Tab-separated table of C-alpha atoms in Angstrom:
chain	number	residue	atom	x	y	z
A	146	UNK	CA	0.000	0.000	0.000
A	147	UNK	CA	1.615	3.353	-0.875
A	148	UNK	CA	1.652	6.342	1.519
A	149	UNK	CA	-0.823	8.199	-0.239
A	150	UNK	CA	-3.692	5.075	-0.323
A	151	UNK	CA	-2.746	4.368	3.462
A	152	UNK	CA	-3.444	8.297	4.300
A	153	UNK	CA	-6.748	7.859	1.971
A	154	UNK	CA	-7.688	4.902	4.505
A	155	UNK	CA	-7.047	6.988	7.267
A	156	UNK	CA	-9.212	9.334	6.298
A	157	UNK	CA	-12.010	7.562	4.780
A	158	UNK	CA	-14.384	7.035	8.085
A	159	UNK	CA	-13.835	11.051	8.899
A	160	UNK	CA	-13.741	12.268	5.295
A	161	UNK	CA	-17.130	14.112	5.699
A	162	UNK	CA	-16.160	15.747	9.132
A	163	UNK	CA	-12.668	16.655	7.785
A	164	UNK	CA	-14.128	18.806	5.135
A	165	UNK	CA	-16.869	20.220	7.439
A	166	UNK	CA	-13.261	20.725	9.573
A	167	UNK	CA	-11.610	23.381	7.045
A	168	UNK	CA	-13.808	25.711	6.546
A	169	UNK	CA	-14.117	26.008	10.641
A	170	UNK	CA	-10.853	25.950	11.066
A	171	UNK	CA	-9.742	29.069	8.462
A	172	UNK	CA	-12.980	31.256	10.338
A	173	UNK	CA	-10.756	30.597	13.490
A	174	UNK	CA	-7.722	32.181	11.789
A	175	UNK	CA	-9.627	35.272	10.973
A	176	UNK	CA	-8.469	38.108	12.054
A	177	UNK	CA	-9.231	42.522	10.704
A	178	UNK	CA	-5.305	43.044	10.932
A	179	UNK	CA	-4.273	42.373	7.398
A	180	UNK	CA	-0.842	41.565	7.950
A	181	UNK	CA	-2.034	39.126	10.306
A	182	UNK	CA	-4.757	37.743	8.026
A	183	UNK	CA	-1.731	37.220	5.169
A	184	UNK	CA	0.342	35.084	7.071
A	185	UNK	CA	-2.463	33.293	7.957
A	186	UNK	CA	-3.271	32.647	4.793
A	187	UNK	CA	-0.072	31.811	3.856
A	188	UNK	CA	-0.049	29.087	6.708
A	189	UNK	CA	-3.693	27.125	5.544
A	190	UNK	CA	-2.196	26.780	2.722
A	191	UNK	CA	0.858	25.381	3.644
A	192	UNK	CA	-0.440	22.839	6.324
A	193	UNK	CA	-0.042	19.432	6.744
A	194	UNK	CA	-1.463	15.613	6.925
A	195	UNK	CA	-3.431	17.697	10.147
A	196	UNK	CA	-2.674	14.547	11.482
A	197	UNK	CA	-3.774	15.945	15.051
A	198	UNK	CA	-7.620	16.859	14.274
A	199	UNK	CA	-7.458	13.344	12.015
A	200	UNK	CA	-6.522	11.705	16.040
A	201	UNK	CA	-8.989	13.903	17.351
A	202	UNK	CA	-11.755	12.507	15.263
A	203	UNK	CA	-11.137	9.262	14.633
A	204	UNK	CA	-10.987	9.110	18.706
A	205	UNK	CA	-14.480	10.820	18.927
A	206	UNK	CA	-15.729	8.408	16.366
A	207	UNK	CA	-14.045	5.483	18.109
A	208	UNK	CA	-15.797	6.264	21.435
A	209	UNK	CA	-18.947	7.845	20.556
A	210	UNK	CA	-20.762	10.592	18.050
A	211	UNK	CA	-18.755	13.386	16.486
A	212	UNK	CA	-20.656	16.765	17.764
A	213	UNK	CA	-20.005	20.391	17.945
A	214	UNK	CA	-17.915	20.067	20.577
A	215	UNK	CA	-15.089	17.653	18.533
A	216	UNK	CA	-14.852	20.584	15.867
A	217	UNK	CA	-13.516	22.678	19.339
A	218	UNK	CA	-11.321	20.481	20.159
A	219	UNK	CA	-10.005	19.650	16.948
A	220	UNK	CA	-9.884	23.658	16.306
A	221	UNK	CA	-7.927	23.591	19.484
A	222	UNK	CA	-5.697	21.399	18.803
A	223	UNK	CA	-4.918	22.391	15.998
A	224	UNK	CA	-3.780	26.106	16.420
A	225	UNK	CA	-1.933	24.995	19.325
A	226	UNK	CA	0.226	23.037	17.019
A	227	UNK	CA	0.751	25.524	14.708
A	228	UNK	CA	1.726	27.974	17.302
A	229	UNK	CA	4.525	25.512	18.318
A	230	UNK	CA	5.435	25.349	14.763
A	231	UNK	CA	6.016	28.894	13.860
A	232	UNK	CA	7.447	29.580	17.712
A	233	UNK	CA	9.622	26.743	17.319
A	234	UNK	CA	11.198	27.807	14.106
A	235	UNK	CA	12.230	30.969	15.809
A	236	UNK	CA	13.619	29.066	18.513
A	237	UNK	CA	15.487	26.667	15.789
A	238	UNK	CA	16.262	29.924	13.502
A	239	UNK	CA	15.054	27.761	10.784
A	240	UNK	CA	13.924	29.332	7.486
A	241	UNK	CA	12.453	26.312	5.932
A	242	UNK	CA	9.349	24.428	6.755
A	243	UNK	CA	8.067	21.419	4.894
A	244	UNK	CA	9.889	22.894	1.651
A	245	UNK	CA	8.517	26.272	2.024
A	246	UNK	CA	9.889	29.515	3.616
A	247	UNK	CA	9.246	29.680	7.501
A	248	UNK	CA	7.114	32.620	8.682
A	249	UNK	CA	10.386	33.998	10.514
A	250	UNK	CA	12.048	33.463	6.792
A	251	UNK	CA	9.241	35.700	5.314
A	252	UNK	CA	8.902	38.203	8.462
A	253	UNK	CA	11.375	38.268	10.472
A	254	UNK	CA	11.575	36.670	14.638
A	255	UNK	CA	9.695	39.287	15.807
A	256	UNK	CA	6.957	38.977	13.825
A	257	UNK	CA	7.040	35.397	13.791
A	258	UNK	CA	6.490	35.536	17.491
A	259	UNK	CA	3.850	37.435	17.545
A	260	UNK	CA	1.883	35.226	14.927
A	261	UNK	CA	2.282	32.556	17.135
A	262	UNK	CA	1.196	34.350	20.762
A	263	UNK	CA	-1.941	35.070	18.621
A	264	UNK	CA	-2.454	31.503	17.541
A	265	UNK	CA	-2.143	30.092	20.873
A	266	UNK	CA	-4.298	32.691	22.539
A	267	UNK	CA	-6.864	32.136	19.554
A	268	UNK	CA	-7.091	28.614	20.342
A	269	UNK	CA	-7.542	28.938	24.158
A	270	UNK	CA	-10.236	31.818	23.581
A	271	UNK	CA	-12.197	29.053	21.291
A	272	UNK	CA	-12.159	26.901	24.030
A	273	UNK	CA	-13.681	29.981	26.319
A	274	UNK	CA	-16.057	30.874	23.969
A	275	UNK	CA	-17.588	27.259	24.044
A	276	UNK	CA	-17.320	26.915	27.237
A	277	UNK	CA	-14.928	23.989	27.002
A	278	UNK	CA	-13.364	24.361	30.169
A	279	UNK	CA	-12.062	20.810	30.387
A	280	UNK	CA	-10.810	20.939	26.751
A	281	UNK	CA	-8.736	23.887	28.254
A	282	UNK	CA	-7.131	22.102	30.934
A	283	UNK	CA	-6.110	19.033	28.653
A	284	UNK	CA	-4.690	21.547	26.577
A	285	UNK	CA	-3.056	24.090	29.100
A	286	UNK	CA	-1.363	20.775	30.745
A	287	UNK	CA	0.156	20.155	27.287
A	288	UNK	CA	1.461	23.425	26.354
A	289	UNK	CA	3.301	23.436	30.247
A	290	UNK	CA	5.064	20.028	28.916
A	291	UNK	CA	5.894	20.970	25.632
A	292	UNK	CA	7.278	24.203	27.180
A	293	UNK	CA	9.252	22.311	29.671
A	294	UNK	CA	10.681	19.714	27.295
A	295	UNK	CA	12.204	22.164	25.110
A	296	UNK	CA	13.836	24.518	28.173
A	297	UNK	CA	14.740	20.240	29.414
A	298	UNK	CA	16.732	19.328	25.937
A	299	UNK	CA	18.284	22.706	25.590
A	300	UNK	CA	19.407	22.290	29.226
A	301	UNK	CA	20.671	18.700	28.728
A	302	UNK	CA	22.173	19.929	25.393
A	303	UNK	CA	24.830	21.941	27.327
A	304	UNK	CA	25.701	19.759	29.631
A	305	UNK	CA	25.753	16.541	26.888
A	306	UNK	CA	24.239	14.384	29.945
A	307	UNK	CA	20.918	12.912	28.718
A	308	UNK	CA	20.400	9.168	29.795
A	309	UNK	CA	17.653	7.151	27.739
A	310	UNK	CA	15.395	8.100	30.989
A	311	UNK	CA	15.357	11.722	29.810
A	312	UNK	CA	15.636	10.979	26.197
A	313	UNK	CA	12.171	9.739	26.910
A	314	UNK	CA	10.770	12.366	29.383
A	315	UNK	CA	11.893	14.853	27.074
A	316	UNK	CA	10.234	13.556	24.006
A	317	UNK	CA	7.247	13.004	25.734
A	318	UNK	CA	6.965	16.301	27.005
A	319	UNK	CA	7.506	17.509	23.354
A	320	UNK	CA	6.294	15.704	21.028
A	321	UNK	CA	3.885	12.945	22.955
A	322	UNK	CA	2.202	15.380	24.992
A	323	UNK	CA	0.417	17.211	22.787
A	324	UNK	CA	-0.609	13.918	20.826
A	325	UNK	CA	-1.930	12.317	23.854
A	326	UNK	CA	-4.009	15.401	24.582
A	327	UNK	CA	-5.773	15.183	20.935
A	328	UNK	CA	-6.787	11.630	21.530
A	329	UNK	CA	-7.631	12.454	25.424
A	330	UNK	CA	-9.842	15.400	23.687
A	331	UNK	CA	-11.143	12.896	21.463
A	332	UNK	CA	-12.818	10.838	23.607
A	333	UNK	CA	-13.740	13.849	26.236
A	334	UNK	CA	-15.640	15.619	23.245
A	335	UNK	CA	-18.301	12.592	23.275
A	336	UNK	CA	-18.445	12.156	27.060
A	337	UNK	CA	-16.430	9.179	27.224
A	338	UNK	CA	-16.108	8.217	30.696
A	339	UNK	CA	-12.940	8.562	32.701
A	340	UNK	CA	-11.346	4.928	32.134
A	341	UNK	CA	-11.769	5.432	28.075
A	342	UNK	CA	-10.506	9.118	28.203
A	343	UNK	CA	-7.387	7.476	30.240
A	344	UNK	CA	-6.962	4.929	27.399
A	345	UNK	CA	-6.895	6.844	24.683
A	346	UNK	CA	-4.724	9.304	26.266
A	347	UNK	CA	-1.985	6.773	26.702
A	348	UNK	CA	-2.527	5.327	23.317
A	349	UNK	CA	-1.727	8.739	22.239
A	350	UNK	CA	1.500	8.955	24.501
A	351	UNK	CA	2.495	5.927	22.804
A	352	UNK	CA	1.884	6.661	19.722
A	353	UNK	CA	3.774	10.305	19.977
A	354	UNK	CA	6.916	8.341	21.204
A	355	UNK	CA	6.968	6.208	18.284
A	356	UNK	CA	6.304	9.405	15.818
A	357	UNK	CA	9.273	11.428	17.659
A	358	UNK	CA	11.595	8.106	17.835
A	359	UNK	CA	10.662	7.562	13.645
A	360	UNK	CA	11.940	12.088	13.213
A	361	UNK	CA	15.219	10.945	15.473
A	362	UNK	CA	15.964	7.865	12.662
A	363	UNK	CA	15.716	10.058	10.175
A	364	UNK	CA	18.492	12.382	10.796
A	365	UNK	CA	20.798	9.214	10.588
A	366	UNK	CA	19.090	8.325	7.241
A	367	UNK	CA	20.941	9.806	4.067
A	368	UNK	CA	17.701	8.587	2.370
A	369	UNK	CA	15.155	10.110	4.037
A	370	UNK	CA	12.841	13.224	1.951
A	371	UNK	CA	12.034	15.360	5.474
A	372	UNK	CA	12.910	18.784	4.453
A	373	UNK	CA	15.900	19.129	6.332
A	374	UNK	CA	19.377	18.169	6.181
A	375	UNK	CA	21.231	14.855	7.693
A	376	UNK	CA	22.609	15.492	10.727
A	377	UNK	CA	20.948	18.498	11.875
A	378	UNK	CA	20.354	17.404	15.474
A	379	UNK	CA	23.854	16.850	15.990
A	380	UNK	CA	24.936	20.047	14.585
A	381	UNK	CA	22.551	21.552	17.499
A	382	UNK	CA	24.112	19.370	19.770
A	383	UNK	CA	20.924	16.993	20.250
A	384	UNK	CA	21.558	13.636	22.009
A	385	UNK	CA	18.957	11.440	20.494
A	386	UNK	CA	18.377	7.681	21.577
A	387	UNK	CA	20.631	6.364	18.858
A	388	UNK	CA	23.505	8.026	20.096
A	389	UNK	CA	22.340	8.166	23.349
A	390	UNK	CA	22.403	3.774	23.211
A	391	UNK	CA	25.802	4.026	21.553
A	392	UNK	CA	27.373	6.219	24.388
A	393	UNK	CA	25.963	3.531	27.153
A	394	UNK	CA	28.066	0.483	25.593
A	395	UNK	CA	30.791	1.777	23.868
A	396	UNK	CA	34.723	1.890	24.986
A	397	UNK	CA	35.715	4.876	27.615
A	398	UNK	CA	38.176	6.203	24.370
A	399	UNK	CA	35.063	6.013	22.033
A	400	UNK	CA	32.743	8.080	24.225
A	401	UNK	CA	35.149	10.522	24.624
A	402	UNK	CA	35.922	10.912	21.090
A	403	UNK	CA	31.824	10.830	20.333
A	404	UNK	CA	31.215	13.627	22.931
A	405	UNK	CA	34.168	15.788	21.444
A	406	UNK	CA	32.999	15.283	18.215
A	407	UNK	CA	29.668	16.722	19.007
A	408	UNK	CA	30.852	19.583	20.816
A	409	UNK	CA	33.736	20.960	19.424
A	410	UNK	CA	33.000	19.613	15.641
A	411	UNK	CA	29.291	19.930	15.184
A	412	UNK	CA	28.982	22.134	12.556
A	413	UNK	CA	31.996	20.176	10.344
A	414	UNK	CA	29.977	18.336	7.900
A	415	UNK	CA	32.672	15.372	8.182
A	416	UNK	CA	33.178	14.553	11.838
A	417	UNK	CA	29.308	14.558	11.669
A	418	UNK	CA	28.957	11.708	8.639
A	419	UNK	CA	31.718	9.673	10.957
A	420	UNK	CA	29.693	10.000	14.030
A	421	UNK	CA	26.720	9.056	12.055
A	422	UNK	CA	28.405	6.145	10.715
A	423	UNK	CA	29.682	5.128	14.035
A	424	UNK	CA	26.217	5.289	15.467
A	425	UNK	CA	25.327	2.900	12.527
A	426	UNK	CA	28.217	0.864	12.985
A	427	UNK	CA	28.003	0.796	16.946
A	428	UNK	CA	24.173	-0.711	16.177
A	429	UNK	CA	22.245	2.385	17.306
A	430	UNK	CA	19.672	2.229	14.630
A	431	UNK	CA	18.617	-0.884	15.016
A	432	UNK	CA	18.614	-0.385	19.028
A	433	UNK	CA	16.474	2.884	18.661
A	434	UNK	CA	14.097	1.000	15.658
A	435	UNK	CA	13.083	-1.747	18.608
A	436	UNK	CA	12.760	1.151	20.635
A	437	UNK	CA	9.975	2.237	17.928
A	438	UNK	CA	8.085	-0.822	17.628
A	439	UNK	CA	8.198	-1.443	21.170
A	440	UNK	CA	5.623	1.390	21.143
A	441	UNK	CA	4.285	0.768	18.309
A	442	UNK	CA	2.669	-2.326	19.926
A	443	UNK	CA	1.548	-1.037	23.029
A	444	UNK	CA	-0.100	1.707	21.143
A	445	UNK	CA	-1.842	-1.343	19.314
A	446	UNK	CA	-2.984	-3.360	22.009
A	447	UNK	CA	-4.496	-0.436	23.226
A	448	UNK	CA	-6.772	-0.428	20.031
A	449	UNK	CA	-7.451	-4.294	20.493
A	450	UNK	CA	-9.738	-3.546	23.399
A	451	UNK	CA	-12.557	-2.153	21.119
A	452	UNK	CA	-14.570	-3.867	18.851
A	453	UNK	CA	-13.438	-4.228	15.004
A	454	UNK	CA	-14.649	-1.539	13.121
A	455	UNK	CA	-13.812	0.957	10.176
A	456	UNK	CA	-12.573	3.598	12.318
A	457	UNK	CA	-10.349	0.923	14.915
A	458	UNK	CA	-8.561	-0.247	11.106
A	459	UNK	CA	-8.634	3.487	10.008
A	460	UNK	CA	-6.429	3.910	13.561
A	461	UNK	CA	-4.242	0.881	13.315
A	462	UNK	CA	-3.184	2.052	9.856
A	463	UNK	CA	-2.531	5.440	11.533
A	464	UNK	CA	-0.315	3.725	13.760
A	465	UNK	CA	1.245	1.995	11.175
A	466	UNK	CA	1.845	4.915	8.809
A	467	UNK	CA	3.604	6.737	11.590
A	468	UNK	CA	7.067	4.544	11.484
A	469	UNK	CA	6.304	3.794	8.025
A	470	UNK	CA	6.534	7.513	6.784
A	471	UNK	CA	9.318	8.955	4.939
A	472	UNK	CA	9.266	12.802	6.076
């Protein structure tokens, strides 16, 4: 099955909700400031696989009936993550984003910035306005991890101390979080009671691991098509669980000569193909792509507690098309 049929499966139980989804989503964007309402613009139609309102419904769907109050939380969810985006590509100071020019590219930091503080203030006034309080809460939680996970890497960064412990508390609080919350939003948007909410949330934890485990292959993959160059988290200094395995079982000499390479030679584009090749060599990959799987499967034996259906394949493929992906 190619990547485009398996996304087509995906979608297929929620295709009538995802287009109901757009045209709710761009109204949210609005704005009477026409720079504002340019850059918006330019972001709708640049966005992604939205894989986060797909979660979001397919989880309502999964637990009960899609209603008024899954469009909020898929609304939600969805400017929060495209907050993170454009604030995180300040952060980064990177001018590309999924082949395009970055909104800090176009407008500068500043700007940038801004655009963001409005998204993320749009998204929790959404939330007000529907008197989704709970919805806020799941939310707010996930913006305080993602927030801490970033300030956690960039402290561990410095230091070049990250043990497979933090590896994962970090990506969790990054990446996982905010997944978990779309699938926790899910199943709070149809009333699902407290056990399923907790179930769903964790399937979404897992789930986020295995999708920020599959971006950390890829920067030791001279084949993958992500948009960004090989390497790029070690030229910012990012331990990442397959170096992170590597550094636990290799020689007292070889650690040593890993760690200087990624500090003092980080941005020389040839110490960093040999300390991607001794990650290879050292079996890193194939440590951190059990690592993947291992969540993989819990995130599917979640899904084997409810009944077959369309939408419980539709999110078993999602799962699968997460460490199958190529960007």
């Amino acid at each position: 099955m190619t990547k485009a049929s398996t996304l087509k499966t995906i979608k297929a139980p929620i295709e009538k909700e995802l287009k109901e989804f757009d045209p709710y989503f761009r109204d949210a964007m609005r704005t009477k400031v026409r720079l504002l309402d340019v850059i918006n613009r330019y972001i709708i139609k640049r966005k992604g696989k939205e894989i986060r309102p797909i979660l979001v419904f397919l989880t309502a769907k999964l637990c009960g009936e899609i209603n008024p109050s899954t469009y909020t939380a898929a609304t939600l969810t969805q400017l929060l993550h495209t907050a993170t985006l454009v604030h995180d590509d300040v952060v980064d100071e990177a001018y590309e984003r999924r082949g395009f020019f970055s909104i800090n590219a176009l407008w500068k930091s500043k700007v940038a910035v801004l655009v963001g503080d409005f998204l993320l203030s749009k998204g929790l006034l959404i939330a007000l306005d529907n008197d989704e309080f709970k919805q806020l809460k799941v939310v707010s939680e996930s913006v305080k991890e993602m927030s801490e996970g970033e300030l956690l890497q960039i402290e561990k960064s410095k230091k070049l101390d990250i043990t497979e412990e933090v590896y994962f508390d970090i990506i969790y609080k990054k990446t996982a979080s905010l997944i978990a919350a779309c699938t926790q939003l899910g199943a709070l948007s149809v009333n699902a009671d407290a056990e399923t909410q907790e179930k769903m949330k964790q399937f979404g934890a897992y789930l986020g691991i295995a999708f920020q485990i599959k971006d950390d292959l890829f920067d030791y993959d001279k084949q993958a098509a992500i948009g960004k160059p090989t390497g790029n988290d070690i030229k910012e200094k990012k331990l990442t669980l397959p170096l992170i395995s590597v550094l636990r079982n290799c020689t007292p000499k070889e650690k040593r000569w890993a760690l200087r390479s990624l500090r003092k030679h980080n941005k020389n584009k040839d110490k960093v193909q040999e300390l991607i090749a001794f990650v290879k060599e050292k079996g890193g990959i194939e440590y951190t792509r059990d690592k993947m799987f291992e969540y993989k499967t819990k995130a599917e034996a979640i899904l084997t507690t409810f009944p077959d259906s369309e939408i419980k394949n539709a999110m078993l493929a999602l799962v699968h098309y997460t460490i199958d992906r190529e960007k």
